[in-house]
PDB file of C-alpha atoms and ligand atoms in Angstrom:
ATOM      1  CA  MET R  98     102.071 136.651  98.342  1.00  0.00           C
ATOM      2  CA  THR R  99     100.803 133.876  95.941  1.00  0.00           C
ATOM      3  CA  VAL R 100      97.136 132.998  97.743  1.00  0.00           C
ATOM      4  CA  THR R 101      94.538 135.912  97.991  1.00  0.00           C
ATOM      5  CA  ALA R 102      95.459 138.075 100.566  1.00  0.00           C
ATOM      6  CA  LEU R 103      94.322 137.204 103.848  1.00  0.00           C
ATOM      7  CA  ASP R 104      93.304 140.680 104.682  1.00  0.00           C
ATOM      8  CA  ALA R 105      91.221 140.707 101.627  1.00  0.00           C
ATOM      9  CA  ILE R 106      89.690 137.738 102.074  1.00  0.00           C
ATOM     10  CA  ASP R 107      85.717 138.200 103.909  1.00  0.00           C
ATOM     11  CA  ILE R 108      86.808 134.277 106.268  1.00  0.00           C
ATOM     12  CA  PRO R 109      83.132 132.262 105.487  1.00  0.00           C
ATOM     13  CA  SER R 110      81.971 131.001 108.018  1.00  0.00           C
ATOM     14  CA  PHE R 111      82.333 127.337 108.966  1.00  0.00           C
ATOM     15  CA  GLU R 112      78.965 126.368 111.227  1.00  0.00           C
ATOM     16  CA  SER R 113      78.128 124.020 108.486  1.00  0.00           C
ATOM     17  CA  LYS R 114      81.743 122.447 108.819  1.00  0.00           C
ATOM     18  CA  LEU R 115      81.536 123.495 105.059  1.00  0.00           C
ATOM     19  CA  ALA R 116      82.726 126.711 103.589  1.00  0.00           C
ATOM     20  CA  ILE R 117      83.208 128.601 100.510  1.00  0.00           C
ATOM     21  CA  LEU R 118      85.942 130.974  99.165  1.00  0.00           C
ATOM     22  CA  ASP R 119      84.617 132.468  95.284  1.00  0.00           C
ATOM     23  CA  THR R 120      88.454 133.334  95.077  1.00  0.00           C
ATOM     24  CA  ALA R 121      91.012 130.880  95.728  1.00  0.00           C
ATOM     25  CA  LEU R 122      94.397 131.612  93.862  1.00  0.00           C
ATOM     26  CA  SER R 123      96.156 134.452  91.840  1.00  0.00           C
ATOM     27  CA  PRO R 124      95.882 134.889  88.254  1.00  0.00           C
ATOM     28  CA  GLY R 125      99.289 133.790  88.450  1.00  0.00           C
ATOM     29  CA  LEU R 126      99.702 131.001  90.939  1.00  0.00           C
ATOM     30  CA  PHE R 127      96.720 129.605  89.132  1.00  0.00           C
ATOM     31  CA  ALA R 128      98.545 129.655  85.981  1.00  0.00           C
ATOM     32  CA  ARG R 129     101.107 127.697  87.065  1.00  0.00           C
ATOM     33  CA  ILE R 130      99.304 125.212  88.655  1.00  0.00           C
ATOM     34  CA  ASN R 131      96.362 124.937  85.914  1.00  0.00           C
ATOM     35  CA  ALA R 132      99.443 124.025  82.956  1.00  0.00           C
ATOM     36  CA  GLU R 133     100.949 121.033  86.001  1.00  0.00           C
ATOM     37  CA  VAL R 134      97.906 119.109  86.327  1.00  0.00           C
ATOM     38  CA  ALA R 135      97.622 119.131  82.342  1.00  0.00           C
ATOM     39  CA  ALA R 136     101.248 117.850  81.876  1.00  0.00           C
ATOM     40  CA  LEU R 137      99.676 115.133  84.152  1.00  0.00           C
ATOM     41  CA  ILE R 138      99.214 112.836  81.096  1.00  0.00           C
ATOM     42  CA  GLU R 139      99.756 109.542  82.951  1.00  0.00           C
ATOM     43  CA  THR R 140      96.769 109.609  85.987  1.00  0.00           C
ATOM     44  CA  GLU R 141      96.150 106.190  87.713  1.00  0.00           C
ATOM     45  CA  ARG R 142      92.700 105.572  87.086  1.00  0.00           C
ATOM     46  CA  SER R 143      90.871 103.608  89.863  1.00  0.00           C
ATOM     47  CA  TYR R 144      87.925 101.522  89.337  1.00  0.00           C
ATOM     48  CA  LEU R 145      86.518 100.928  93.314  1.00  0.00           C
ATOM     49  CA  LEU R 146      83.367  99.765  92.182  1.00  0.00           C
ATOM     50  CA  THR R 147      79.814 102.082  93.378  1.00  0.00           C
ATOM     51  CA  HIS R 148      82.040 103.729  94.520  1.00  0.00           C
ATOM     52  CA  LYS R 149      84.422 105.320  92.464  1.00  0.00           C
ATOM     53  CA  LYS R 150      85.833 105.371  89.388  1.00  0.00           C
ATOM     54  CA  GLY R 151      88.037 108.202  87.479  1.00  0.00           C
ATOM     55  CA  GLY R 152      91.933 108.254  87.948  1.00  0.00           C
ATOM     56  CA  THR R 153      93.579 109.882  90.912  1.00  0.00           C
ATOM     57  CA  VAL R 154      97.187 111.404  90.929  1.00  0.00           C
ATOM     58  CA  ALA R 155      98.628 110.224  93.960  1.00  0.00           C
ATOM     59  CA  TYR R 156     101.315 113.042  96.002  1.00  0.00           C
ATOM     60  CA  SER R 157     104.283 111.331  95.515  1.00  0.00           C
ATOM     61  CA  THR R 158     103.417 112.161  91.420  1.00  0.00           C
ATOM     62  CA  LEU R 159     103.068 115.348  92.490  1.00  0.00           C
ATOM     63  CA  ARG R 160     106.185 116.260  94.391  1.00  0.00           C
ATOM     64  CA  GLU R 161     108.246 114.429  91.202  1.00  0.00           C
ATOM     65  CA  ARG R 162     106.099 116.230  88.616  1.00  0.00           C
ATOM     66  CA  ALA R 163     104.325 119.708  89.871  1.00  0.00           C
ATOM     67  CA  PRO R 164     106.238 121.460  92.310  1.00  0.00           C
ATOM     68  CA  ALA R 165     103.738 124.535  92.660  1.00  0.00           C
ATOM     69  CA  LEU R 166     100.884 123.385  93.543  1.00  0.00           C
ATOM     70  CA  VAL R 167     102.762 121.292  96.608  1.00  0.00           C
ATOM     71  CA  GLY R 168     104.863 124.295  97.253  1.00  0.00           C
ATOM     72  CA  HIS R 169     101.614 125.778  98.192  1.00  0.00           C
ATOM     73  CA  TYR R 170     100.381 123.168  99.474  1.00  0.00           C
ATOM     74  CA  LEU R 171     102.921 123.234 102.116  1.00  0.00           C
ATOM     75  CA  SER R 172     103.185 126.798 102.012  1.00  0.00           C
ATOM     76  CA  LYS R 173     102.313 129.024 105.243  1.00  0.00           C
ATOM     77  CA  ASP R 174      99.808 130.815 103.459  1.00  0.00           C
ATOM     78  CA  LEU R 175      97.890 128.622 102.538  1.00  0.00           C
ATOM     79  CA  ARG R 176      97.662 126.961 105.060  1.00  0.00           C
ATOM     80  CA  GLN R 177      96.445 130.149 107.058  1.00  0.00           C
ATOM     81  CA  ILE R 178      94.126 130.291 104.959  1.00  0.00           C
ATOM     82  CA  VAL R 179      92.585 127.322 105.439  1.00  0.00           C
ATOM     83  CA  SER R 180      93.444 127.239 109.492  1.00  0.00           C
ATOM     84  CA  ARG R 181      91.214 131.065 109.609  1.00  0.00           C
ATOM     85  CA  ILE R 182      87.611 129.470 108.362  1.00  0.00           C
ATOM     86  CA  VAL R 183      88.127 126.390 110.200  1.00  0.00           C
ATOM     87  CA  GLY R 184      88.908 128.286 113.008  1.00  0.00           C
ATOM     88  CA  LEU R 185      92.053 125.842 114.412  1.00  0.00           C
ATOM     89  CA  GLU R 186      94.978 126.093 114.014  1.00  0.00           C
ATOM     90  CA  LEU R 187      95.965 123.508 110.647  1.00  0.00           C
ATOM     91  CA  SER R 188      99.085 121.065 109.328  1.00  0.00           C
ATOM     92  CA  PRO R 189      99.656 120.151 106.233  1.00  0.00           C
ATOM     93  CA  THR R 190      99.060 116.013 106.460  1.00  0.00           C
ATOM     94  CA  PRO R 191     102.298 113.653 105.854  1.00  0.00           C
ATOM     95  CA  LEU R 192     104.292 112.529 103.529  1.00  0.00           C
ATOM     96  CA  HIS R 193     103.367 109.296 103.195  1.00  0.00           C
ATOM     97  CA  ASP R 194      99.542 110.027 102.875  1.00  0.00           C
ATOM     98  CA  GLU R 195      98.639 109.895  99.342  1.00  0.00           C
ATOM     99  CA  SER R 196      95.542 111.377  99.853  1.00  0.00           C
ATOM    100  CA  SER R 197      97.607 114.860 101.830  1.00  0.00           C
ATOM    101  CA  CYS R 198      98.067 116.490  98.614  1.00  0.00           C
ATOM    102  CA  SER R 199      96.068 114.819  94.825  1.00  0.00           C
ATOM    103  CA  VAL R 200      94.359 115.684  91.892  1.00  0.00           C
ATOM    104  CA  LEU R 201      91.322 113.758  91.120  1.00  0.00           C
ATOM    105  CA  PHE R 202      90.703 113.722  87.365  1.00  0.00           C
ATOM    106  CA  TYR R 203      87.150 113.110  85.690  1.00  0.00           C
ATOM    107  CA  GLU R 204      88.049 112.085  82.441  1.00  0.00           C
ATOM    108  CA  LYS R 205      85.693 109.175  81.102  1.00  0.00           C
ATOM    109  CA  PRO R 206      81.630 109.782  80.431  1.00  0.00           C
ATOM    110  CA  GLY R 207      80.034 108.450  83.754  1.00  0.00           C
ATOM    111  CA  ASP R 208      83.719 109.699  85.870  1.00  0.00           C
ATOM    112  CA  HIS R 209      82.099 109.975  89.794  1.00  0.00           C
ATOM    113  CA  ILE R 210      82.523 109.510  93.522  1.00  0.00           C
ATOM    114  CA  ASN R 211      79.741 108.264  95.057  1.00  0.00           C
ATOM    115  CA  TRP R 212      78.299 109.382  98.896  1.00  0.00           C
ATOM    116  CA  ASN R 213      81.413 109.004 101.384  1.00  0.00           C
ATOM    117  CA  TYR R 214      83.042 110.633 103.807  1.00  0.00           C
ATOM    118  CA  ASP R 215      86.253 111.728 103.885  1.00  0.00           C
ATOM    119  CA  HIS R 216      88.005 109.476 106.968  1.00  0.00           C
ATOM    120  CA  ASN R 217      90.074 110.405 109.349  1.00  0.00           C
ATOM    121  CA  PHE R 218      92.805 108.631 110.362  1.00  0.00           C
ATOM    122  CA  TYR R 219      94.976 111.246 112.870  1.00  0.00           C
ATOM    123  CA  ARG R 220      94.511 112.064 115.823  1.00  0.00           C
ATOM    124  CA  GLY R 221      92.922 115.460 115.197  1.00  0.00           C
ATOM    125  CA  ARG R 222      90.827 117.196 113.714  1.00  0.00           C
ATOM    126  CA  HIS R 223      90.701 116.512 109.863  1.00  0.00           C
ATOM    127  CA  PHE R 224      90.133 118.607 106.911  1.00  0.00           C
ATOM    128  CA  THR R 225      89.865 118.426 103.241  1.00  0.00           C
ATOM    129  CA  VAL R 226      90.302 121.541 101.255  1.00  0.00           C
ATOM    130  CA  LEU R 227      89.068 121.289  97.349  1.00  0.00           C
ATOM    131  CA  ILE R 228      90.567 124.008  94.428  1.00  0.00           C
ATOM    132  CA  PRO R 229      88.711 122.988  91.454  1.00  0.00           C
ATOM    133  CA  VAL R 230      91.283 123.436  88.747  1.00  0.00           C
ATOM    134  CA  VAL R 231      89.244 122.112  85.259  1.00  0.00           C
ATOM    135  CA  ASN R 232      85.609 122.049  84.348  1.00  0.00           C
ATOM    136  CA  ARG R 233      85.114 121.315  81.150  1.00  0.00           C
ATOM    137  CA  GLY R 234      82.094 121.415  79.166  1.00  0.00           C
ATOM    138  CA  ARG R 235      80.762 120.379  75.912  1.00  0.00           C
ATOM    139  CA  ASP R 236      79.411 123.970  75.567  1.00  0.00           C
ATOM    140  CA  GLY R 237      82.324 125.948  77.140  1.00  0.00           C
ATOM    141  CA  GLY R 238      80.233 126.031  80.851  1.00  0.00           C
ATOM    142  CA  LEU R 239      81.038 123.495  83.120  1.00  0.00           C
ATOM    143  CA  SER R 240      80.797 120.202  83.043  1.00  0.00           C
ATOM    144  CA  ALA R 241      77.586 118.045  84.104  1.00  0.00           C
ATOM    145  CA  ALA R 242      79.500 116.340  86.774  1.00  0.00           C
ATOM    146  CA  CYS R 243      78.867 118.284  90.489  1.00  0.00           C
ATOM    147  CA  LEU R 244      79.727 118.249  93.940  1.00  0.00           C
ATOM    148  CA  LEU R 245      77.202 117.540  96.411  1.00  0.00           C
ATOM    149  CA  ALA R 246      76.871 117.527  99.754  1.00  0.00           C
ATOM    150  CA  ARG R 247      74.429 116.790 102.512  1.00  0.00           C
ATOM    151  CA  GLN R 248      73.558 119.685 105.271  1.00  0.00           C
ATOM    152  CA  ARG R 249      71.339 119.781 107.381  1.00  0.00           C
ATOM    153  CA  GLY R 250      69.373 116.690 105.902  1.00  0.00           C
ATOM    154  CA  ARG R 251      69.270 118.371 102.869  1.00  0.00           C
ATOM    155  CA  GLU R 252      71.209 117.589  99.421  1.00  0.00           C
ATOM    156  CA  VAL R 253      73.048 121.035  99.259  1.00  0.00           C
ATOM    157  CA  GLU R 254      75.168 121.670  94.814  1.00  0.00           C
ATOM    158  CA  ILE R 255      78.269 123.093  95.549  1.00  0.00           C
ATOM    159  CA  ALA R 256      79.389 125.086  92.806  1.00  0.00           C
ATOM    160  CA  THR R 257      82.478 123.847  91.055  1.00  0.00           C
ATOM    161  CA  PRO R 258      83.988 126.281  88.457  1.00  0.00           C
ATOM    162  CA  PRO R 259      87.903 125.807  88.325  1.00  0.00           C
ATOM    163  CA  ASN R 260      89.833 128.006  91.240  1.00  0.00           C
ATOM    164  CA  ARG R 261      87.125 128.150  93.463  1.00  0.00           C
ATOM    165  CA  MET R 262      87.935 126.039  96.887  1.00  0.00           C
ATOM    166  CA  ILE R 263      86.515 124.808  98.912  1.00  0.00           C
ATOM    167  CA  VAL R 264      87.159 123.904 102.857  1.00  0.00           C
ATOM    168  CA  PHE R 265      84.865 120.765 104.234  1.00  0.00           C
ATOM    169  CA  GLU R 266      85.732 118.526 107.554  1.00  0.00           C
ATOM    170  CA  GLY R 267      85.280 115.591 104.727  1.00  0.00           C
ATOM    171  CA  ALA R 268      84.434 113.129 108.313  1.00  0.00           C
ATOM    172  CA  LYS R 269      80.917 114.661 108.879  1.00  0.00           C
ATOM    173  CA  VAL R 270      80.064 116.008 105.904  1.00  0.00           C
ATOM    174  CA  ARG R 271      78.826 113.266 103.102  1.00  0.00           C
ATOM    175  CA  HIS R 272      79.637 114.699  99.622  1.00  0.00           C
ATOM    176  CA  LYS R 273      79.536 112.728  96.430  1.00  0.00           C
ATOM    177  CA  VAL R 274      80.600 114.100  92.695  1.00  0.00           C
ATOM    178  CA  THR R 275      77.895 112.890  89.977  1.00  0.00           C
ATOM    179  CA  PRO R 276      79.075 112.085  86.517  1.00  0.00           C
ATOM    180  CA  ILE R 277      80.999 113.411  84.011  1.00  0.00           C
ATOM    181  CA  GLY R 278      79.528 113.517  80.090  1.00  0.00           C
ATOM    182  CA  GLU R 279      80.616 113.119  77.153  1.00  0.00           C
ATOM    183  CA  GLY R 280      83.900 114.839  76.253  1.00  0.00           C
ATOM    184  CA  GLU R 281      83.820 116.804  79.089  1.00  0.00           C
ATOM    185  CA  ARG R 282      86.686 117.254  81.683  1.00  0.00           C
ATOM    186  CA  ARG R 283      86.886 118.198  85.664  1.00  0.00           C
ATOM    187  CA  ALA R 284      90.264 117.815  87.991  1.00  0.00           C
ATOM    188  CA  VAL R 285      90.014 118.984  91.225  1.00  0.00           C
ATOM    189  CA  TRP R 286      92.892 119.308  93.128  1.00  0.00           C
ATOM    190  CA  SER R 287      92.300 118.001  96.777  1.00  0.00           C
ATOM    191  CA  MET R 288      94.829 118.258 100.423  1.00  0.00           C
ATOM    192  CA  THR R 289      93.649 117.802 103.717  1.00  0.00           C
ATOM    193  CA  TYR R 290      95.117 119.359 106.475  1.00  0.00           C
ATOM    194  CA  CYS R 291      94.530 118.368 110.645  1.00  0.00           C
ATOM    195  CA  THR R 292      94.582 119.813 113.359  1.00  0.00           C
ATOM    196  CA  ASP R 293      97.497 116.541 115.218  1.00  0.00           C
ATOM    197  CA  PRO R 294      98.380 114.802 111.989  1.00  0.00           C
ATOM    198  CA  ARG R 295     100.026 112.179 114.680  1.00  0.00           C
ATOM    199  CA  ASN R 296      98.348 108.618 114.279  1.00  0.00           C
ATOM    200  CA  SER R 297      97.343 105.305 115.863  1.00  0.00           C
ATOM    201  CA  ALA R 298      99.304 101.795 115.121  1.00  0.00           C
ATOM    202  CA  VAL R 299      95.717 100.909 113.662  1.00  0.00           C
ATOM    203  CA  GLN R 300      95.317 104.500 112.146  1.00  0.00           C
ATOM    204  CA  GLY R 301      98.233 104.025 110.097  1.00  0.00           C
ATOM    205  CA  VAL R 302      97.476 100.421 108.825  1.00  0.00           C
ATOM    206  CA  ALA R 303      93.795 102.273 107.880  1.00  0.00           C
ATOM    207  CA  ARG R 304      95.577 104.663 106.136  1.00  0.00           C
ATOM    208  CA  ARG R 305      97.518 102.056 104.106  1.00  0.00           C
ATOM    209  CA  VAL R 306      94.993 100.070 103.473  1.00  0.00           C
ATOM    210  CA  LYS R 307      92.722 103.033 101.953  1.00  0.00           C
ATOM    211  CA  ASP R 308      95.455 104.582 100.354  1.00  0.00           C
ATOM    212  CA  THR R 309      96.431 100.343  98.126  1.00  0.00           C
ATOM    213  CA  ALA R 310      92.886 101.198  96.894  1.00  0.00           C
ATOM    214  CA  PHE R 311      92.903 105.255  95.836  1.00  0.00           C
ATOM    215  CA  PHE R 312      96.852 104.920  94.890  1.00  0.00           C
ATOM    216  CA  GLY R 313      98.000 100.617  94.097  1.00  0.00           C
ATOM    217  CA  LEU R 314     100.182  98.537  95.732  1.00  0.00           C
ATOM    218  CA  ARG R 315     103.194 100.827  96.404  1.00  0.00           C
ATOM    219  CA  SER R 316     100.760 102.432  99.512  1.00  0.00           C
ATOM    220  CA  LEU R 317     101.725  99.814 101.268  1.00  0.00           C
ATOM    221  CA  TRP R 318     105.379 100.347 102.678  1.00  0.00           C
ATOM    222  CA  THR R 319     105.388 104.221 102.303  1.00  0.00           C
TER     223      THR R 319
HETATM  224  O1  LIG B 597      85.814 116.332  92.513  1.00  0.00           O
HETATM  225  C1  LIG B 597      85.414 116.614  93.272  1.00  0.00           C
HETATM  226  O2  LIG B 597      84.622 117.729  93.465  1.00  0.00           O
HETATM  227  C2  LIG B 597      85.521 115.966  95.508  1.00  0.00           C
HETATM  228  C3  LIG B 597      85.440 114.612  95.039  1.00  0.00           C
HETATM  229  C4  LIG B 597      85.428 114.294  97.224  1.00  0.00           C
HETATM  230  O3  LIG B 597      86.851 114.845  96.895  1.00  0.00           O
HETATM  231  C5  LIG B 597      85.234 113.079  97.236  1.00  0.00           C
HETATM  232  O4  LIG B 597      84.045 113.059  97.130  1.00  0.00           O
HETATM  233  O5  LIG B 597      86.491 112.325  98.473  1.00  0.00           O
END
């Protein structure tokens, strides 16, 4: 078993459409994934004015360069854990969706993501899973970047130390990431799962337009 064993997990409540597991992966698997992320030097920096500043490595690149990470996204182990947390049977989202499995890099001062929902381009309900891989401040602690979520009319701060797992329904939970500071680095592995990953023609076009903004023109023909 590469993840924390399902039986050993105290399944957190998903009542607020957001749940946290303190340890996502076994130490051995986390070390392999950490090494793959460290090797992803060519990040694709995207600047979406007022929305996002930071780099994103797309699913198609990860499939070539991060086999442990992609293998784990597609594994039964992880899918079962996330399904148990949300209380629904989930599948990975399709290979042609660049957001299905990606790594977000925050590496220059000011890199951040503004308040957003993760739009759902599928027939079923759609869930986001985050596993922070790197989160390093200048003093050896965590970076200044905070993941904030709107919960019951309040902003809740969610700590993102490496190897935590945050599961939320991104289309319903508004969230943002505050800027990192000078000399800091944060890398977050982001995945999506869905109860029904089919989409209509209109949803397919909307997904391509979104991927083009985040991942570049190649998304138009994937
Ligand atoms: O970097 C993070 O903590 C996740 C950010 C994210 O998924 C988002 O804001 O849409």
